[in-house]
Each structure stands twice: as structure tokens, then as C-alpha cells.
Coordinates of C-alpha atoms in Angstrom, one line a residue:
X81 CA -90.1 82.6 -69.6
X82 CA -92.3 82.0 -66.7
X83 CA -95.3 79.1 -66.9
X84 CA -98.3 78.5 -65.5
X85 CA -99.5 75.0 -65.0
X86 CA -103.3 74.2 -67.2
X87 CA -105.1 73.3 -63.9
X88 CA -104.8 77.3 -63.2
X89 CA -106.5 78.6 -66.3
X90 CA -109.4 78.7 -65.0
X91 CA -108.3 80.9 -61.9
X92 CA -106.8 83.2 -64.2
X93 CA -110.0 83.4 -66.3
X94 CA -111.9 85.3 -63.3
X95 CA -109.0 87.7 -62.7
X96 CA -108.4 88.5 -66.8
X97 CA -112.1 87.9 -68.1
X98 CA -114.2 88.7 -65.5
X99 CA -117.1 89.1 -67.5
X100 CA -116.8 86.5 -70.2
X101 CA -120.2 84.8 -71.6
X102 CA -120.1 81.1 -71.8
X103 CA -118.8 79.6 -75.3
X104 CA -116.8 82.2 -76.5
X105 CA -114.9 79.9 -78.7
X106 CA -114.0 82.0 -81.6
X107 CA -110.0 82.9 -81.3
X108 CA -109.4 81.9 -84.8
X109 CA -111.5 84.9 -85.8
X110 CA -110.3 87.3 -82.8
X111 CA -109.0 86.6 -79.3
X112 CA -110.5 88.4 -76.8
X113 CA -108.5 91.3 -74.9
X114 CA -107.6 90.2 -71.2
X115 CA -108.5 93.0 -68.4
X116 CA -104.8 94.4 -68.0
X117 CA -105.3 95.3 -71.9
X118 CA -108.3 97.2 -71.8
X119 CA -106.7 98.6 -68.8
X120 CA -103.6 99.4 -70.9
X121 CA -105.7 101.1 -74.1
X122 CA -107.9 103.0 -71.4
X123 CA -105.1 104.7 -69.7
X124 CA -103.6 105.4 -73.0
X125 CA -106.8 106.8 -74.6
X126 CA -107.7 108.9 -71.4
X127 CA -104.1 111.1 -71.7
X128 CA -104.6 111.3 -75.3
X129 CA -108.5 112.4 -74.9
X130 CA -106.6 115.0 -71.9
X131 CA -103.8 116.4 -74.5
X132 CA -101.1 113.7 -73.0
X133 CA -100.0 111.9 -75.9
X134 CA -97.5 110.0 -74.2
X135 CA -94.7 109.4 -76.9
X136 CA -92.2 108.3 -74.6
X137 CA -94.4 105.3 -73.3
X138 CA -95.7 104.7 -76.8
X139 CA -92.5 103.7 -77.6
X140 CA -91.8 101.9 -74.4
X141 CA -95.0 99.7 -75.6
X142 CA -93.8 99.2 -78.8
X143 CA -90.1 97.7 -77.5
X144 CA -92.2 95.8 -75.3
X145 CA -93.9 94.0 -77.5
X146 CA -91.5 93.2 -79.3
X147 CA -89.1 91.5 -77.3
X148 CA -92.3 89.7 -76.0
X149 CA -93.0 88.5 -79.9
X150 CA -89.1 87.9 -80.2
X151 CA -88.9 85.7 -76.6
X152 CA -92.3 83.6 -77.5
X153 CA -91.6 82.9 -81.0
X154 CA -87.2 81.8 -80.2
X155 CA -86.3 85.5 -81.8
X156 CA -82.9 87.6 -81.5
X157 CA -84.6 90.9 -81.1
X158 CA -82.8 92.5 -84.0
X159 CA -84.9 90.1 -86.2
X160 CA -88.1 91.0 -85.6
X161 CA -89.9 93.9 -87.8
X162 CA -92.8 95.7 -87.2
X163 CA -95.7 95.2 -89.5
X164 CA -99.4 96.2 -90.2
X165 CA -100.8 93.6 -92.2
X166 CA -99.9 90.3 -93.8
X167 CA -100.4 91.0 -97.4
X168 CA -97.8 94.2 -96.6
X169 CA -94.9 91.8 -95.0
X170 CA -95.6 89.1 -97.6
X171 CA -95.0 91.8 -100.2
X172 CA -91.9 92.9 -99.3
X173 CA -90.4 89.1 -99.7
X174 CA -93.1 88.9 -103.7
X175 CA -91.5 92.5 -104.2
X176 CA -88.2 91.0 -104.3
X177 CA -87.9 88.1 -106.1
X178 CA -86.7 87.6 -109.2
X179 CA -88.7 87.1 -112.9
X180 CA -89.5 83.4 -113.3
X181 CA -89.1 82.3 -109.7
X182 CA -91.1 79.3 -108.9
X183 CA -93.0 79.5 -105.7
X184 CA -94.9 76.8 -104.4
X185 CA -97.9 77.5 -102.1
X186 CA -100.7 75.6 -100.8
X187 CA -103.9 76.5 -103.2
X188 CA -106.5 77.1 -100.4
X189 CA -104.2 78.7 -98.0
X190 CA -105.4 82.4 -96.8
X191 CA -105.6 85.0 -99.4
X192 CA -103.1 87.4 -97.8
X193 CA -100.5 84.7 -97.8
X194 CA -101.3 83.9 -101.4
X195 CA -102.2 86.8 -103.5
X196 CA -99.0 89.0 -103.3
X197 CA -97.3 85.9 -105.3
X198 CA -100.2 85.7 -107.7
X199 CA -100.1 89.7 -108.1
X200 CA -96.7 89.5 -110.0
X201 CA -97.5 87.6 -113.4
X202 CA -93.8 87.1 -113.9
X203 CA -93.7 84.6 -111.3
X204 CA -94.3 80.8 -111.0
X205 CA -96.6 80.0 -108.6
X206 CA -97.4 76.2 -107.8
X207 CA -100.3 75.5 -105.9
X208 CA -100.9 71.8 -104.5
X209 CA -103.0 70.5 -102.0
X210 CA -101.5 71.1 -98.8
X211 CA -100.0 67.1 -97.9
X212 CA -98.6 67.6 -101.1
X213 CA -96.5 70.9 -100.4
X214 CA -93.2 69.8 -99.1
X215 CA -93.1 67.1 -102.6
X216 CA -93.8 69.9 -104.4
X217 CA -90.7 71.4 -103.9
X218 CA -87.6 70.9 -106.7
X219 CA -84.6 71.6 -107.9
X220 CA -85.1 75.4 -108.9
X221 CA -87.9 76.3 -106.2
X222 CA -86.9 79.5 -105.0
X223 CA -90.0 79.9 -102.1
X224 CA -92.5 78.1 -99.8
X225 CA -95.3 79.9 -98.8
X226 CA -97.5 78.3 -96.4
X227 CA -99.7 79.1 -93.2
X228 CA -98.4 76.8 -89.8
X229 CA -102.0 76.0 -89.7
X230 CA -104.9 76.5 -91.5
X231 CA -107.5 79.4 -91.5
X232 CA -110.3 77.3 -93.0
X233 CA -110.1 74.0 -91.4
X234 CA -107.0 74.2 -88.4
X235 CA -105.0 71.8 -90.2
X236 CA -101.1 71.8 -89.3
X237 CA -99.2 71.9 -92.3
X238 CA -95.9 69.1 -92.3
X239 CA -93.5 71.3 -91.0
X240 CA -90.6 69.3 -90.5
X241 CA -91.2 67.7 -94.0
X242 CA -91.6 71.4 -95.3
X243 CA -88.2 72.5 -94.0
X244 CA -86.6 69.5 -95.1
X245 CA -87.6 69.7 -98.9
X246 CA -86.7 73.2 -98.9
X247 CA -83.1 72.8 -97.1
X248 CA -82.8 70.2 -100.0
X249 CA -83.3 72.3 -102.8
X250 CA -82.0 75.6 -101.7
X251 CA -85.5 77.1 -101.6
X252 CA -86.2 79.9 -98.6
X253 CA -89.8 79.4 -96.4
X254 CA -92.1 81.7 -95.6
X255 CA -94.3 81.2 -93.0
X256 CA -97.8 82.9 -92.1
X257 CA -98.2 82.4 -88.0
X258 CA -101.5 84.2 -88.0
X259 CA -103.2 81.2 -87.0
X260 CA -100.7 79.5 -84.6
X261 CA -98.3 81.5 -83.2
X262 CA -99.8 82.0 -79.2
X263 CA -100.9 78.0 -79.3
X264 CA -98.7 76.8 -81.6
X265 CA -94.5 76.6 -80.4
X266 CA -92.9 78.0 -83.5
X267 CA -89.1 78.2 -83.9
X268 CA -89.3 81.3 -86.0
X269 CA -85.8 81.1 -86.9
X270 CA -86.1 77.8 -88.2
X271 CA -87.4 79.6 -91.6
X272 CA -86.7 82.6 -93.7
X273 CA -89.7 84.9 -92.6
X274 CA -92.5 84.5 -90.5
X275 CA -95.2 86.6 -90.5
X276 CA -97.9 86.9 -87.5
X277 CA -101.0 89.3 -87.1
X278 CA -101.4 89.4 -83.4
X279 CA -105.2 90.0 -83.3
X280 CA -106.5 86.5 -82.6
X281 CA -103.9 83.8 -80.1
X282 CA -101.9 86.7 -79.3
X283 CA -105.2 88.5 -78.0
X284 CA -104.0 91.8 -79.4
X285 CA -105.4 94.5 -81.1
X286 CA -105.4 94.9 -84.9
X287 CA -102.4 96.4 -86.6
X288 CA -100.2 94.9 -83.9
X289 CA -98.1 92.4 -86.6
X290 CA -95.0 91.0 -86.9
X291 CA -92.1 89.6 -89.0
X292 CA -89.2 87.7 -88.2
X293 CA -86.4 87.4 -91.1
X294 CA -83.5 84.8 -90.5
X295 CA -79.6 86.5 -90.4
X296 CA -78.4 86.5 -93.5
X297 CA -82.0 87.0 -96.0
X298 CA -82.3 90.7 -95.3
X299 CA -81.0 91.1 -98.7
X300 CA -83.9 89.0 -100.4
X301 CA -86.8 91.6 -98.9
X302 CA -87.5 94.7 -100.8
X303 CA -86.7 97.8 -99.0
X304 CA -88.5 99.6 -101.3
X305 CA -91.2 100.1 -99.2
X306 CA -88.9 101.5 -96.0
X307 CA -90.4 104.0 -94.3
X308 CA -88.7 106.5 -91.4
X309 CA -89.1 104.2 -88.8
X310 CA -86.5 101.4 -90.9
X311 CA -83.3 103.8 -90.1
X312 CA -81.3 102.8 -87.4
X313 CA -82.2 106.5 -85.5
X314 CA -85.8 107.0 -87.0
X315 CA -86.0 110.6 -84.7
X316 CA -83.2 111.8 -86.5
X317 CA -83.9 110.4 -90.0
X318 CA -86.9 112.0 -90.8
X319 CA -86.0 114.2 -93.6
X320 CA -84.7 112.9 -97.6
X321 CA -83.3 109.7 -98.0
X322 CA -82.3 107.8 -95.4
X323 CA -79.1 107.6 -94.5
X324 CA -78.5 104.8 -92.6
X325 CA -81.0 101.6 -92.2
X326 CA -81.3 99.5 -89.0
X327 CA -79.7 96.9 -88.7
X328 CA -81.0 93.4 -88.9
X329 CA -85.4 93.0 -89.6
X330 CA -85.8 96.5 -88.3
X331 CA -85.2 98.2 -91.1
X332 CA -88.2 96.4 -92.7
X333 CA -90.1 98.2 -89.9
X334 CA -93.9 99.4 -90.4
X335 CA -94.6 102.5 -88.7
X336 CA -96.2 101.4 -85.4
X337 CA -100.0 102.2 -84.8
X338 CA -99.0 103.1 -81.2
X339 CA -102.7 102.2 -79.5
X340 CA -102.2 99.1 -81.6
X341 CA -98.8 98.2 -79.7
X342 CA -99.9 99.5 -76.4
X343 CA -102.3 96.9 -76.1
X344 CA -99.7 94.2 -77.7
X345 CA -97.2 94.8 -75.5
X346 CA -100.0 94.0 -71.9
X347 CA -101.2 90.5 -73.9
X348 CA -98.1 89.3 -74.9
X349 CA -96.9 90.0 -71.1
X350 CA -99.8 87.5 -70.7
X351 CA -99.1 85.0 -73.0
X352 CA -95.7 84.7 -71.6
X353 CA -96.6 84.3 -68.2
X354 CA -98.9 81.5 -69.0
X355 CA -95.8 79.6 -71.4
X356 CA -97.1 78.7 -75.0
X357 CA -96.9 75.1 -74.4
X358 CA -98.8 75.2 -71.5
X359 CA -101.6 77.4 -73.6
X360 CA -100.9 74.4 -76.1
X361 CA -101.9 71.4 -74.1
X362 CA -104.9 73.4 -72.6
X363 CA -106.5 74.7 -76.2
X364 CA -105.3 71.0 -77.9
X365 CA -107.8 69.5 -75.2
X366 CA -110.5 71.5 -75.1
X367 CA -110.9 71.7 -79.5
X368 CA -110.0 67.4 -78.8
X369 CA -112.9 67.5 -76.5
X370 CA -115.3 69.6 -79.3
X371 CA -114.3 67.0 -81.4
X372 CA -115.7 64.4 -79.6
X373 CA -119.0 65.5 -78.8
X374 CA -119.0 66.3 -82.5
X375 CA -118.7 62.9 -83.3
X376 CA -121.0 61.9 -80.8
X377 CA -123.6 64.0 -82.3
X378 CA -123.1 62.3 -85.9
X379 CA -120.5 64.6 -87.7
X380 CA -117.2 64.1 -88.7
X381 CA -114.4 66.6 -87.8
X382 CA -111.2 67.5 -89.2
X383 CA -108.9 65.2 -87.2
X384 CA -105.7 66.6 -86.5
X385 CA -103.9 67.9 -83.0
X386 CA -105.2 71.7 -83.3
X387 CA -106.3 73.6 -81.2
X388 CA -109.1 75.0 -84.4
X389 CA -111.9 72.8 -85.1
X390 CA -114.1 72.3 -88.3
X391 CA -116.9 70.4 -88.7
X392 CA -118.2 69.9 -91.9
X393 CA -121.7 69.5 -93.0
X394 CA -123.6 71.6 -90.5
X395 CA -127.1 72.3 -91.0
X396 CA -128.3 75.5 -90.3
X397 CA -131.0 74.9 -87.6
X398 CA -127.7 73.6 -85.4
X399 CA -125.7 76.5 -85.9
X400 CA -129.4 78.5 -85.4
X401 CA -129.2 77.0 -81.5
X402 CA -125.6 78.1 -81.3
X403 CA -126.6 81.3 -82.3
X404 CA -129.5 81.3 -79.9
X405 CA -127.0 80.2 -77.1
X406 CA -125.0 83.2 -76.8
X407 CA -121.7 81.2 -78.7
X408 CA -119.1 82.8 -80.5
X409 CA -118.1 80.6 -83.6
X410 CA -117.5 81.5 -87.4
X411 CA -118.3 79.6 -90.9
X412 CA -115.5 79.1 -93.2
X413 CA -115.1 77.4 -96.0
X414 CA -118.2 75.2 -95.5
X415 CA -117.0 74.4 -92.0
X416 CA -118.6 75.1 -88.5
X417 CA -115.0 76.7 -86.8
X418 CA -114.4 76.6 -83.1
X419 CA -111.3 77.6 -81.7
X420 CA -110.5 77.5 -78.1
X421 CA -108.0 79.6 -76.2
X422 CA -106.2 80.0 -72.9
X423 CA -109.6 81.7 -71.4
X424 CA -111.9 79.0 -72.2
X425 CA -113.0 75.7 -70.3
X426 CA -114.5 72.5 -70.2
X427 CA -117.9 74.1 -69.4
X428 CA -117.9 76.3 -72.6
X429 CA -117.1 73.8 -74.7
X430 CA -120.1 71.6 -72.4
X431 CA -122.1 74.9 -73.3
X432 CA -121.5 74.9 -77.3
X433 CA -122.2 71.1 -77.4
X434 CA -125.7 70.8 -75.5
X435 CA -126.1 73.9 -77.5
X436 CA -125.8 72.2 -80.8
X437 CA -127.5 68.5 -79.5
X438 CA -130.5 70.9 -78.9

């Protein structure tokens, strides 16, 4: 995989966000499409609008995309499923286990991560403060569920400590990547599942998701939910049951929205090019320098190394003059968020905090 060194992000800002308004910080809530993706969708759109639906490079897109997925996140390609949503890949892993198990989860983590567990009444579901997860697991823990880092407040859950406790007590990891993978280096095989919406660090459209299962826990998803597109020759498994599933995660596969993965497949070419460490150290400095000036003006952030920021305690004329000042931001959870990515730079962040000092 090909990197690009931080000093030239800003260089590729002006060739794939031409147009971009200052303090556009908002990645945690939707990354923003680079120019050879709206280039991408447009050509795709403009044959379908002409009576070209073009299968063929549909499906092109969609292999595309993921072996990108599969390459950024340390993936053999025969591990990596197509999804559609979150809730829909964490239910094929709820779906499956047994009556009783215990699951332990972290009790404000995202709903979609969450809810399929609490769904099923016949399971055990533990849910601790989220420094308290890996302790949490014990003898007869049969899950972890937990995001790499947090929706509400960009806190990076213990990972290493996570793993551990599970290895130790025979209990499986899932892990939601929505909110990392694309900043984040994530060793996807280094858990059970992993499960990644590509719609905000990935820059991709919605319905462009992922899941990664590790060899060997194909058996513990449901295929209840298997569609055409799981067999191992979805053209010619279209009809009754099927008779043979793929092999590996792709026979948990989601029917692809093909616009969807058209678009995946040109910003994941992107986010390799650029290296995800590299996009690391650039979105790390830029939410540690929003920090800062956060301080500076009084407040006190969620410390932590990522690359989302919350700021607590926010009055509403401040994020009035954000408003006023063109930014892109979100509230959650009583936080300010800011989240930085690969297109932004020192000035927008500059631009959000002169913004807020009024």
C-alpha cells in the first residue's frame, strides 16, 4: 500500500475538494466524497439515466472495494462480507448465539452495536462503563461487543486489554469500526467480526458496509439471513435453496447497493493511496490542536489520542457563532463533536476556533 507523507494533504485537498468551505470538521457524522467519487457516481448515473446499466462494472466496483476494505483493514479477501447496515451484521452474530449467553457490552456504546443483543431476552447482556469492559469479562462470557472508538465522545476503547480478557476466557470480540476504521489502524483479524459502515472515514456513500469474520467463526454467524449473493456462483444460484455457499465471510454477503459500492470502491482507492497511518497522524493533530484552543477558551475536552473531539458544556450562543461561521460540527450526547479528516487543515480548525472565541 502506497503512502503519502502529511505535509502533502493539503496539495491533495485542492485536486480532491476543490470547492470545500472552511471548517468542515464533521467526519464522524459523514465524510465528505472526494472529486474522483462524484466523478465515479456521475458516470455511473449518466448510463443508467441513458439505459446502460452497466452490470459488468457494477460488479468490478464491488470487488474493488472490497479488496480495498480487505488490504486497509489486514484482511484475506475471502473474509470480508458485504453488508448494508450495522444493526444487520451485528444480527447475524445476536441471531446465533446461544440461550443464556453472557455478552458484555459497553452501556453507552452506539445503539446499532447494542440493541440486537438487548432484542433477544434470552440473552445476558452486561453493560459496564467502558474502562471497565475488558474486567468485565469471566469465565463463561461468550461475547464482547464494543465500538474501537466512541460515537459520542471519540474515546478509544482498551483494545489490547479487551483482546486479552477475552483470549483468557474463551470469549469471541466483536468489534464496530464505524467510527475508526479510515483513521484508526485496525488488525481486523485480530477479533472475531468487525463491522464498518463506510459513510464517514471511509468517505463513502451509505449502504457501502462491511464485515470481516476471523477463519474458523463462520459457524457462530447465522446464515439464516443468506440471501443469493452468499452462494459461491450467485448468477447461477438464483432459483430455491441454495446449493452451495461461498466460501469463507462471503457467504454472509448483503446484496450490494451497486451505486453504493461504485462510489466505495474510488474512496477507498483514496484512502489507500494516502496510507491510514499517515491519515492518522494528520487527523490525531489537527482534533490535538481543537483541543487546545478548547482549553484555551475555558472548556475541558475529552482527552484521549483521537482523532474525534468532544467538548462538554457548550453554551448555545458558541455553537450559535459556529453555526453563523459556515462549520460543520454535530451535538451528541451533551458534547460539541469535531472530527477532522485527511481533507482538513490547520486553517479550518483556526476557522472553527476564532469562530467559537467570537
Amino acid at each position: 500500500m502506497s503512502t503519502t507523507d502529511v505535509a502533502a494533504f493539503p496539495g491533495l485537498r485542492a485536486a480532491e475538494y476543490p470547492d470545500l468551505p472552511p471548517g468542515q470538521l464533521n467526519a464522524a457524522t459523514h465524510g465528505l466524497a472526494p472529486a474522483r467519487t462524484v466523478a465515479a457516481l456521475r458516470r455511473a448515473l449518466d448510463a443508467w439515466a441513458a439505459g446502460r446499466p452497466d452490470t459488468a462494472g457494477y460488479e468490478d466496483a464491488v470487488a474493488a472495494a472490497r479488496a480495498s476494505f480487505a488490504r486497509i483493514t489486514g484482511s484475506p479477501l475471502s473474509q470480508v462480507a458485504l453488508a448494508s447496515t450495522v444493526a444487520g451484521a451485528v444480527g447475524l452474530v445476536a441471531a446465533a448465539l446461544p440461550a443464556g449467553a453472557e455478552v458484555v457490552a459497553y452501556q453507552d456504546d452506539f445503539s446499532s452495536l447494542v440493541h440486537p443483543f438487548a432484542a433477544r431476552t434470552d440473552l445476558r447482556l452486561r453493560l459496564v462503563p467502558l474502562q471497565d469492559v475488558a474486567g468485565a469479562v469471566r469465565p463463561g462470557t461468550a461475547l464482547v461487543a464494543v465500538s474501537a472508538a466512541q460515537s459520542a465522545d471519540g474515546r478509544v476503547a482498551d483494545l489490547p486489554a479487551i483482546r486479552a480478557a477475552a483470549e483468557a476466557h474463551g470469549a469471541r470480540v466483536l468489534l464496530d469500526a464505524t467510527q475508526s476504521v479510515g483513521w484508526l489502524p485496525i488488525d481486523a483479524m485480530a477479533y472475531d467480526y468487525v463491522v464498518c459502515h463506510g459513510y464517514k472515514w471511509l468517505v463513502s456513500p451509505h449502504g457501502a458496509c462491511f464485515l470481516t469474520v476471523r477463519p474458523g467463526a463462520e459457524p457462530t454467524l447465522s446464515p439464516a439471513f443468506t440471501g443469493w449473493y452468499g452462494a459461491d456462483d450467485p448468477w447461477d444460484a438464483c432459483y430455491g435453496p441454495i446449493p452451495r455457499l461461498a466460501p469463507g465471510a462471503r457467504r454472509f454477503d448483503s446484496r450490494p447497493a451497486y451505486l453504493a459500492y461504485v462510489g466505495a470502491a474510488a474512496s477507498l482507492s483514496l484512502i489507500e493511496e494516502l496510507g491510514v497511518r499517515a491519515i492518522h497522524d494528520h487527523d490525531v493533530a489537527l482534533a490535538e490542536r481543537l483541543r487546545d484552543g478548547f482549553t484555551s477558551l475555558g472548556f475541558s475536552p475529552v482527552p484521549g489520542p483521537s482523532a474525534i473531539v468532544a467538548v462538554p458544556g457548550v453554551p448555545a450562543a458558541l455553537t450559535a457563532r459556529l453555526q453563523a461561521a459556515g462549520t460543520a460540527f454535530s451535538s451528541r450526547a451533551g458534547n460539541l463533536r469535531l472530527a477532522p479528516h485527511f481533507y482538513n487543515t490547520p486553517a479550518d480548525v483556526d476557522h472553527v476556533l476564532t469562530a467559537a472565541a467570537g
